[in-house]
Amino acid sequence: MNDLLRRRLERANILYLDFLDTIPPEHLGSRLADLPSDTIGHQLWCVLGARESFPRAARAGEWQGFTSPVTADGGTDAATVRSAFVRTSTDVDEWIGGIDAGDEDSLRYVLALLEHETMHQGQLIRYLYGLGIDRPHSWQQQYALDEDF
């Protein structure tokens, strides 16, 4: 089970790295026009924060608060955000690799993290369409996105 979760979260990280490699860096500060929305960078800040906060909570046995390795403005420097995705992916992989198969509390946090990552990917798809940004090929494949938009 742990190997399956590790592979799935590794896939999520590849998607995020492809996203960062595809969008123009200036779009990290973009919002969806005429809709209540955060910036793209703030969406990524939240993903990174969950990667940092969920393992810490699982290890402690209770929620320890939310922190993120990038600033709350969502990190406007694409290289810094990308580096944080690489680093947190390694940290998450090591955490999951050390979870005992009978540790249901930790496994619940892993599943919550995977759900959280997937939810943000769905939100980011709206930004790609709404801002007219080319969708990464990996996202096209993963989510069967319409290429005509």
CSV table of N, CA and C in Angstrom, one decimal:
chain,number,residue,atom,x,y,z
A,1,MET,N,0.8,-1.2,0.0
A,1,MET,CA,0.0,0.0,0.0
A,1,MET,C,0.9,1.3,0.0
A,2,ASN,N,1.9,1.3,0.8
A,2,ASN,CA,2.8,2.4,0.9
A,2,ASN,C,3.4,2.7,-0.5
A,3,ASP,N,3.8,1.7,-1.2
A,3,ASP,CA,4.5,1.9,-2.5
A,3,ASP,C,3.5,2.5,-3.5
A,4,LEU,N,2.2,2.1,-3.4
A,4,LEU,CA,1.2,2.6,-4.3
A,4,LEU,C,1.0,4.1,-4.0
A,5,LEU,N,0.9,4.4,-2.7
A,5,LEU,CA,0.7,5.8,-2.3
A,5,LEU,C,1.9,6.7,-2.7
A,6,ARG,N,3.1,6.1,-2.5
A,6,ARG,CA,4.3,6.9,-2.9
A,6,ARG,C,4.3,7.2,-4.4
A,7,ARG,N,4.0,6.2,-5.2
A,7,ARG,CA,4.0,6.3,-6.7
A,7,ARG,C,2.9,7.4,-7.1
A,8,ARG,N,1.7,7.3,-6.4
A,8,ARG,CA,0.7,8.3,-6.8
A,8,ARG,C,1.0,9.7,-6.4
A,9,LEU,N,1.7,9.9,-5.3
A,9,LEU,CA,2.1,11.2,-4.9
A,9,LEU,C,3.3,11.7,-5.7
A,10,GLU,N,4.1,10.8,-6.1
A,10,GLU,CA,5.2,11.1,-7.1
A,10,GLU,C,4.6,11.6,-8.4
A,11,ARG,N,3.6,10.9,-8.8
A,11,ARG,CA,2.9,11.4,-10.1
A,11,ARG,C,2.3,12.8,-9.9
A,12,ALA,N,1.7,13.0,-8.8
A,12,ALA,CA,1.2,14.4,-8.5
A,12,ALA,C,2.3,15.4,-8.5
A,13,ASN,N,3.4,15.1,-8.0
A,13,ASN,CA,4.5,16.0,-8.0
A,13,ASN,C,5.0,16.3,-9.5
A,14,ILE,N,5.1,15.2,-10.3
A,14,ILE,CA,5.5,15.4,-11.7
A,14,ILE,C,4.5,16.4,-12.4
A,15,LEU,N,3.2,16.2,-12.1
A,15,LEU,CA,2.2,17.1,-12.7
A,15,LEU,C,2.5,18.6,-12.2
A,16,TYR,N,2.8,18.8,-11.0
A,16,TYR,CA,3.0,20.1,-10.5
A,16,TYR,C,4.3,20.7,-11.1
A,17,LEU,N,5.3,19.9,-11.3
A,17,LEU,CA,6.6,20.4,-11.9
A,17,LEU,C,6.3,20.7,-13.4
A,18,ASP,N,5.5,19.9,-14.0
A,18,ASP,CA,5.2,20.2,-15.4
A,18,ASP,C,4.4,21.5,-15.5
A,19,PHE,N,3.5,21.7,-14.6
A,19,PHE,CA,2.7,22.9,-14.5
A,19,PHE,C,3.6,24.1,-14.4
A,20,LEU,N,4.6,24.0,-13.5
A,20,LEU,CA,5.5,25.1,-13.3
A,20,LEU,C,6.4,25.4,-14.4
A,21,ASP,N,6.8,24.3,-15.1
A,21,ASP,CA,7.6,24.4,-16.3
A,21,ASP,C,6.9,25.0,-17.5
A,22,THR,N,5.5,24.9,-17.5
A,22,THR,CA,4.7,25.3,-18.6
A,22,THR,C,4.2,26.7,-18.5
A,23,ILE,N,3.8,27.1,-17.3
A,23,ILE,CA,3.1,28.4,-17.2
A,23,ILE,C,4.2,29.5,-17.2
A,24,PRO,N,3.9,30.7,-17.8
A,24,PRO,CA,4.9,31.8,-17.7
A,24,PRO,C,5.0,32.2,-16.2
A,25,PRO,N,6.2,32.4,-15.7
A,25,PRO,CA,6.4,32.7,-14.3
A,25,PRO,C,5.5,33.9,-13.8
A,26,GLU,N,5.3,34.9,-14.7
A,26,GLU,CA,4.5,36.0,-14.3
A,26,GLU,C,3.1,35.7,-13.9
A,27,HIS,N,2.6,34.5,-14.3
A,27,HIS,CA,1.3,34.0,-14.0
A,27,HIS,C,1.1,33.5,-12.5
A,28,LEU,N,2.2,33.4,-11.8
A,28,LEU,CA,2.1,33.0,-10.4
A,28,LEU,C,1.2,34.0,-9.6
A,29,GLY,N,1.2,35.2,-10.0
A,29,GLY,CA,0.4,36.3,-9.4
A,29,GLY,C,-1.0,36.5,-10.0
A,30,SER,N,-1.3,35.6,-11.0
A,30,SER,CA,-2.6,35.8,-11.7
A,30,SER,C,-3.8,35.3,-10.9
A,31,ARG,N,-4.9,36.0,-11.1
A,31,ARG,CA,-6.2,35.5,-10.5
A,31,ARG,C,-7.2,35.4,-11.7
A,32,LEU,N,-8.3,34.7,-11.5
A,32,LEU,CA,-9.3,34.5,-12.5
A,32,LEU,C,-10.1,35.8,-12.5
A,33,ALA,N,-10.3,36.4,-13.7
A,33,ALA,CA,-11.0,37.6,-13.8
A,33,ALA,C,-12.5,37.5,-13.5
A,34,ASP,N,-13.0,38.4,-12.8
A,34,ASP,CA,-14.5,38.5,-12.5
A,34,ASP,C,-15.0,37.3,-11.6
A,35,LEU,N,-14.1,36.6,-11.0
A,35,LEU,CA,-14.4,35.5,-10.1
A,35,LEU,C,-13.6,35.7,-8.8
A,36,PRO,N,-14.2,35.3,-7.7
A,36,PRO,CA,-13.4,35.3,-6.4
A,36,PRO,C,-12.4,34.2,-6.6
A,37,SER,N,-11.1,34.6,-6.5
A,37,SER,CA,-10.1,33.6,-6.7
A,37,SER,C,-8.8,34.0,-6.0
A,38,ASP,N,-8.0,33.1,-5.6
A,38,ASP,CA,-6.7,33.3,-5.1
A,38,ASP,C,-5.8,33.5,-6.3
A,39,THR,N,-4.5,33.7,-6.0
A,39,THR,CA,-3.5,33.7,-7.1
A,39,THR,C,-3.1,32.3,-7.4
A,40,ILE,N,-2.5,32.0,-8.5
A,40,ILE,CA,-2.0,30.7,-8.8
A,40,ILE,C,-0.9,30.4,-7.7
A,41,GLY,N,0.0,31.4,-7.5
A,41,GLY,CA,1.0,31.2,-6.5
A,41,GLY,C,0.5,30.8,-5.1
A,42,HIS,N,-0.7,31.4,-4.7
A,42,HIS,CA,-1.2,31.0,-3.4
A,42,HIS,C,-1.8,29.6,-3.4
A,43,GLN,N,-2.3,29.1,-4.5
A,43,GLN,CA,-2.7,27.7,-4.7
A,43,GLN,C,-1.5,26.8,-4.4
A,44,LEU,N,-0.4,27.2,-5.0
A,44,LEU,CA,0.8,26.3,-4.9
A,44,LEU,C,1.3,26.4,-3.4
A,45,TRP,N,1.2,27.6,-2.8
A,45,TRP,CA,1.6,27.8,-1.4
A,45,TRP,C,0.9,26.8,-0.5
A,46,CYS,N,-0.4,26.6,-0.8
A,46,CYS,CA,-1.3,25.8,0.0
A,46,CYS,C,-0.9,24.3,-0.2
A,47,VAL,N,-0.6,23.9,-1.5
A,47,VAL,CA,-0.1,22.5,-1.7
A,47,VAL,C,1.1,22.2,-0.9
A,48,LEU,N,2.1,23.1,-1.0
A,48,LEU,CA,3.4,23.0,-0.4
A,48,LEU,C,3.2,23.0,1.2
A,49,GLY,N,2.3,23.8,1.6
A,49,GLY,CA,2.0,23.8,3.1
A,49,GLY,C,1.4,22.5,3.6
A,50,ALA,N,0.5,21.9,2.8
A,50,ALA,CA,0.0,20.6,3.2
A,50,ALA,C,1.1,19.6,3.2
A,51,ARG,N,2.0,19.6,2.3
A,51,ARG,CA,3.1,18.6,2.2
A,51,ARG,C,4.0,18.8,3.5
A,52,GLU,N,4.1,20.0,4.0
A,52,GLU,CA,4.9,20.2,5.2
A,52,GLU,C,4.1,19.9,6.5
A,53,SER,N,2.8,20.2,6.5
A,53,SER,CA,2.0,20.2,7.7
A,53,SER,C,1.4,18.8,8.0
A,54,PHE,N,1.0,18.1,6.9
A,54,PHE,CA,0.3,16.8,7.2
A,54,PHE,C,1.3,15.8,7.8
A,55,PRO,N,2.5,15.6,7.2
A,55,PRO,CA,3.5,14.6,7.8
A,55,PRO,C,3.8,15.0,9.3
A,56,ARG,N,4.0,16.3,9.5
A,56,ARG,CA,4.3,16.7,10.9
A,56,ARG,C,3.1,16.4,11.8
A,57,ALA,N,1.9,16.6,11.4
A,57,ALA,CA,0.7,16.2,12.2
A,57,ALA,C,0.7,14.7,12.5
A,58,ALA,N,0.9,13.9,11.4
A,58,ALA,CA,0.9,12.5,11.5
A,58,ALA,C,1.9,12.0,12.5
A,59,ARG,N,3.1,12.5,12.4
A,59,ARG,CA,4.2,12.1,13.4
A,59,ARG,C,3.9,12.5,14.8
A,60,ALA,N,3.2,13.6,15.0
A,60,ALA,CA,2.9,14.1,16.4
A,60,ALA,C,1.6,13.5,16.9
A,61,GLY,N,0.8,12.9,16.0
A,61,GLY,CA,-0.5,12.3,16.4
A,61,GLY,C,-1.6,13.3,16.6
A,62,GLU,N,-1.3,14.6,16.2
A,62,GLU,CA,-2.4,15.6,16.2
A,62,GLU,C,-1.9,16.8,15.4
A,63,TRP,N,-2.9,17.6,15.0
A,63,TRP,CA,-2.6,18.7,14.1
A,63,TRP,C,-1.6,19.7,14.8
A,64,GLN,N,-0.6,20.1,14.1
A,64,GLN,CA,0.4,21.0,14.7
A,64,GLN,C,0.4,22.4,14.1
A,65,GLY,N,-0.6,22.7,13.3
A,65,GLY,CA,-0.7,24.0,12.6
A,65,GLY,C,-0.2,23.9,11.2
A,66,PHE,N,-0.5,24.9,10.4
A,66,PHE,CA,-0.2,25.0,9.0
A,66,PHE,C,1.0,25.9,8.7
A,67,THR,N,2.0,25.4,8.1
A,67,THR,CA,3.2,26.2,7.7
A,67,THR,C,3.5,25.8,6.2
A,68,SER,N,4.1,26.6,5.5
A,68,SER,CA,4.5,26.4,4.1
A,68,SER,C,6.0,26.8,3.9
A,69,PRO,N,6.7,26.1,3.1
A,69,PRO,CA,8.1,26.5,2.8
A,69,PRO,C,8.2,27.7,1.9
A,70,VAL,N,7.1,28.2,1.4
A,70,VAL,CA,7.2,29.5,0.6
A,70,VAL,C,6.3,30.5,1.3
A,71,THR,N,6.5,31.7,1.0
A,71,THR,CA,5.8,32.8,1.7
A,71,THR,C,4.3,32.8,1.4
A,72,ALA,N,3.5,33.4,2.2
A,72,ALA,CA,2.0,33.3,2.1
A,72,ALA,C,1.5,34.1,0.8
A,73,ASP,N,2.4,34.9,0.2
A,73,ASP,CA,2.0,35.6,-1.0
A,73,ASP,C,2.0,34.6,-2.2
A,74,GLY,N,2.3,33.3,-1.9
A,74,GLY,CA,2.3,32.3,-2.9
A,74,GLY,C,3.6,32.1,-3.5
A,75,GLY,N,4.5,32.8,-3.1
A,75,GLY,CA,5.8,32.7,-3.7
A,75,GLY,C,5.8,33.2,-5.2
A,76,THR,N,6.3,34.3,-5.5
A,76,THR,CA,6.3,34.8,-6.8
A,76,THR,C,7.5,34.4,-7.6
A,77,ASP,N,8.4,33.8,-7.0
A,77,ASP,CA,9.6,33.4,-7.8
A,77,ASP,C,9.5,31.9,-8.2
A,78,ALA,N,9.4,31.7,-9.5
A,78,ALA,CA,9.1,30.3,-10.0
A,78,ALA,C,10.2,29.3,-9.6
A,79,ALA,N,11.4,29.7,-9.6
A,79,ALA,CA,12.5,28.8,-9.2
A,79,ALA,C,12.4,28.4,-7.8
A,80,THR,N,12.1,29.3,-6.9
A,80,THR,CA,11.9,29.0,-5.5
A,80,THR,C,10.7,28.0,-5.3
A,81,VAL,N,9.6,28.3,-5.9
A,81,VAL,CA,8.5,27.4,-5.8
A,81,VAL,C,8.8,26.0,-6.4
A,82,ARG,N,9.5,26.0,-7.5
A,82,ARG,CA,9.8,24.7,-8.1
A,82,ARG,C,10.7,23.9,-7.1
A,83,SER,N,11.7,24.6,-6.6
A,83,SER,CA,12.7,23.9,-5.7
A,83,SER,C,11.9,23.4,-4.4
A,84,ALA,N,10.9,24.1,-4.0
A,84,ALA,CA,10.1,23.7,-2.8
A,84,ALA,C,9.3,22.4,-3.2
A,85,PHE,N,8.8,22.3,-4.4
A,85,PHE,CA,8.1,21.1,-4.8
A,85,PHE,C,9.1,19.9,-4.9
A,86,VAL,N,10.3,20.1,-5.3
A,86,VAL,CA,11.2,19.0,-5.4
A,86,VAL,C,11.5,18.5,-4.0
A,87,ARG,N,11.8,19.5,-3.1
A,87,ARG,CA,12.2,19.2,-1.7
A,87,ARG,C,11.1,18.5,-1.0
A,88,THR,N,9.9,19.1,-1.1
A,88,THR,CA,8.7,18.5,-0.3
A,88,THR,C,8.3,17.2,-0.8
A,89,SER,N,8.5,16.9,-2.1
A,89,SER,CA,8.2,15.6,-2.7
A,89,SER,C,9.1,14.5,-2.0
A,90,THR,N,10.4,14.9,-1.9
A,90,THR,CA,11.4,14.0,-1.3
A,90,THR,C,11.0,13.7,0.2
A,91,ASP,N,10.6,14.8,0.9
A,91,ASP,CA,10.2,14.7,2.3
A,91,ASP,C,9.0,13.8,2.4
A,92,VAL,N,8.0,14.0,1.6
A,92,VAL,CA,6.8,13.2,1.7
A,92,VAL,C,7.0,11.7,1.4
A,93,ASP,N,7.9,11.5,0.3
A,93,ASP,CA,8.2,10.1,0.0
A,93,ASP,C,8.9,9.4,1.1
A,94,GLU,N,9.8,10.1,1.8
A,94,GLU,CA,10.5,9.5,3.0
A,94,GLU,C,9.5,9.2,4.1
A,95,TRP,N,8.6,10.2,4.3
A,95,TRP,CA,7.6,10.0,5.4
A,95,TRP,C,6.7,8.8,5.1
A,96,ILE,N,6.2,8.7,3.9
A,96,ILE,CA,5.3,7.5,3.6
A,96,ILE,C,6.1,6.2,3.6
A,97,GLY,N,7.3,6.2,3.2
A,97,GLY,CA,8.1,5.0,3.2
A,97,GLY,C,8.3,4.5,4.6
A,98,GLY,N,8.3,5.4,5.6
A,98,GLY,CA,8.5,4.9,7.0
A,98,GLY,C,7.2,4.6,7.8
A,99,ILE,N,6.0,4.7,7.1
A,99,ILE,CA,4.8,4.5,7.8
A,99,ILE,C,4.5,3.0,7.9
A,100,ASP,N,4.2,2.6,9.1
A,100,ASP,CA,3.8,1.2,9.4
A,100,ASP,C,2.5,0.9,8.7
A,101,ALA,N,2.3,-0.2,8.1
A,101,ALA,CA,1.0,-0.5,7.4
A,101,ALA,C,-0.2,-0.5,8.4
A,102,GLY,N,0.0,-0.7,9.7
A,102,GLY,CA,-1.1,-0.6,10.6
A,102,GLY,C,-1.3,0.7,11.2
A,103,ASP,N,-0.6,1.7,10.8
A,103,ASP,CA,-0.8,3.1,11.4
A,103,ASP,C,-1.9,3.8,10.6
A,104,GLU,N,-3.1,3.6,11.0
A,104,GLU,CA,-4.2,4.1,10.3
A,104,GLU,C,-4.3,5.7,10.4
A,105,ASP,N,-3.8,6.2,11.5
A,105,ASP,CA,-3.8,7.7,11.6
A,105,ASP,C,-2.9,8.3,10.5
A,106,SER,N,-1.7,7.8,10.4
A,106,SER,CA,-0.8,8.3,9.4
A,106,SER,C,-1.3,8.1,8.0
A,107,LEU,N,-1.9,6.9,7.7
A,107,LEU,CA,-2.5,6.6,6.4
A,107,LEU,C,-3.6,7.6,6.1
A,108,ARG,N,-4.4,8.0,7.1
A,108,ARG,CA,-5.5,8.9,6.8
A,108,ARG,C,-4.9,10.3,6.4
A,109,TYR,N,-3.8,10.7,7.0
A,109,TYR,CA,-3.1,11.9,6.6
A,109,TYR,C,-2.6,11.8,5.2
A,110,VAL,N,-2.0,10.6,4.8
A,110,VAL,CA,-1.5,10.4,3.5
A,110,VAL,C,-2.7,10.6,2.5
A,111,LEU,N,-3.8,9.9,2.8
A,111,LEU,CA,-4.9,10.0,1.8
A,111,LEU,C,-5.5,11.4,1.8
A,112,ALA,N,-5.5,12.1,2.9
A,112,ALA,CA,-5.9,13.5,2.9
A,112,ALA,C,-5.0,14.4,2.1
A,113,LEU,N,-3.7,14.1,2.2
A,113,LEU,CA,-2.7,14.8,1.4
A,113,LEU,C,-3.0,14.6,-0.1
A,114,LEU,N,-3.2,13.4,-0.5
A,114,LEU,CA,-3.4,13.0,-1.9
A,114,LEU,C,-4.7,13.7,-2.4
A,115,GLU,N,-5.8,13.7,-1.6
A,115,GLU,CA,-7.0,14.4,-1.9
A,115,GLU,C,-6.8,15.9,-2.1
A,116,HIS,N,-6.0,16.4,-1.2
A,116,HIS,CA,-5.7,17.9,-1.2
A,116,HIS,C,-5.0,18.2,-2.5
A,117,GLU,N,-4.0,17.4,-2.9
A,117,GLU,CA,-3.2,17.7,-4.1
A,117,GLU,C,-4.1,17.6,-5.3
A,118,THR,N,-4.9,16.6,-5.4
A,118,THR,CA,-5.8,16.4,-6.5
A,118,THR,C,-6.8,17.6,-6.6
A,119,MET,N,-7.4,18.0,-5.5
A,119,MET,CA,-8.3,19.1,-5.5
A,119,MET,C,-7.7,20.4,-6.0
A,120,HIS,N,-6.4,20.7,-5.6
A,120,HIS,CA,-5.8,21.8,-6.1
A,120,HIS,C,-5.5,21.7,-7.6
A,121,GLN,N,-5.2,20.5,-8.1
A,121,GLN,CA,-5.0,20.3,-9.5
A,121,GLN,C,-6.3,20.7,-10.3
A,122,GLY,N,-7.4,20.3,-9.8
A,122,GLY,CA,-8.7,20.6,-10.4
A,122,GLY,C,-8.9,22.1,-10.4
A,123,GLN,N,-8.5,22.8,-9.3
A,123,GLN,CA,-8.6,24.3,-9.3
A,123,GLN,C,-7.7,24.9,-10.3
A,124,LEU,N,-6.5,24.4,-10.4
A,124,LEU,CA,-5.5,25.0,-11.3
A,124,LEU,C,-5.9,24.7,-12.8
A,125,ILE,N,-6.6,23.7,-13.1
A,125,ILE,CA,-7.1,23.5,-14.4
A,125,ILE,C,-8.0,24.7,-14.8
A,126,ARG,N,-8.8,25.1,-13.9
A,126,ARG,CA,-9.7,26.3,-14.2
A,126,ARG,C,-8.8,27.5,-14.5
A,127,TYR,N,-7.7,27.7,-13.8
A,127,TYR,CA,-6.8,28.8,-14.1
A,127,TYR,C,-6.2,28.7,-15.5
A,128,LEU,N,-5.8,27.5,-15.9
A,128,LEU,CA,-5.2,27.3,-17.2
A,128,LEU,C,-6.2,27.7,-18.3
A,129,TYR,N,-7.5,27.2,-18.2
A,129,TYR,CA,-8.5,27.6,-19.2
A,129,TYR,C,-8.8,29.0,-19.1
A,130,GLY,N,-9.1,29.5,-17.8
A,130,GLY,CA,-9.5,30.9,-17.7
A,130,GLY,C,-8.5,31.9,-18.1
A,131,LEU,N,-7.3,31.6,-18.0
A,131,LEU,CA,-6.2,32.6,-18.3
A,131,LEU,C,-5.6,32.3,-19.7
A,132,GLY,N,-6.2,31.3,-20.4
A,132,GLY,CA,-5.7,31.0,-21.7
A,132,GLY,C,-4.3,30.5,-21.8
A,133,ILE,N,-3.9,29.8,-20.7
A,133,ILE,CA,-2.5,29.2,-20.7
A,133,ILE,C,-2.5,27.8,-21.3
A,134,ASP,N,-1.5,27.5,-22.1
A,134,ASP,CA,-1.4,26.1,-22.6
A,134,ASP,C,-1.4,25.1,-21.5
A,135,ARG,N,-2.1,24.0,-21.6
A,135,ARG,CA,-2.1,23.0,-20.6
A,135,ARG,C,-0.9,22.1,-20.9
A,136,PRO,N,-0.2,21.7,-19.8
A,136,PRO,CA,0.9,20.8,-20.0
A,136,PRO,C,0.4,19.4,-20.5
A,137,HIS,N,1.2,18.8,-21.3
A,137,HIS,CA,0.8,17.5,-22.0
A,137,HIS,C,0.5,16.5,-20.9
A,138,SER,N,1.2,16.5,-19.8
A,138,SER,CA,0.9,15.5,-18.7
A,138,SER,C,-0.5,15.7,-18.1
A,139,TRP,N,-0.9,17.0,-18.0
A,139,TRP,CA,-2.2,17.3,-17.5
A,139,TRP,C,-3.3,16.9,-18.5
A,140,GLN,N,-3.0,17.1,-19.8
A,140,GLN,CA,-3.9,16.7,-20.9
A,140,GLN,C,-4.2,15.2,-20.7
A,141,GLN,N,-3.1,14.4,-20.5
A,141,GLN,CA,-3.3,13.0,-20.4
A,141,GLN,C,-3.9,12.6,-19.1
A,142,GLN,N,-3.5,13.1,-18.0
A,142,GLN,CA,-4.0,12.7,-16.7
A,142,GLN,C,-5.5,13.0,-16.6
A,143,TYR,N,-5.9,14.1,-17.1
A,143,TYR,CA,-7.3,14.5,-16.9
A,143,TYR,C,-8.2,14.6,-18.1
A,144,ALA,N,-7.6,14.1,-19.2
A,144,ALA,CA,-8.4,14.1,-20.5
A,144,ALA,C,-8.9,15.4,-20.8
A,145,LEU,N,-8.1,16.4,-20.8
A,145,LEU,CA,-8.5,17.8,-21.0
A,145,LEU,C,-8.8,18.0,-22.5
A,146,ASP,N,-9.7,18.9,-22.8
A,146,ASP,CA,-10.1,19.2,-24.2
A,146,ASP,C,-9.0,20.1,-24.8
A,147,GLU,N,-8.4,19.6,-25.8
A,147,GLU,CA,-7.3,20.4,-26.4
A,147,GLU,C,-7.7,21.6,-27.3
A,148,ASP,N,-9.0,21.6,-27.5
A,148,ASP,CA,-9.6,22.7,-28.4
A,148,ASP,C,-9.8,24.0,-27.6
A,149,PHE,N,-9.6,24.1,-26.4
A,149,PHE,CA,-9.8,25.3,-25.6
A,149,PHE,C,-8.6,26.1,-25.5
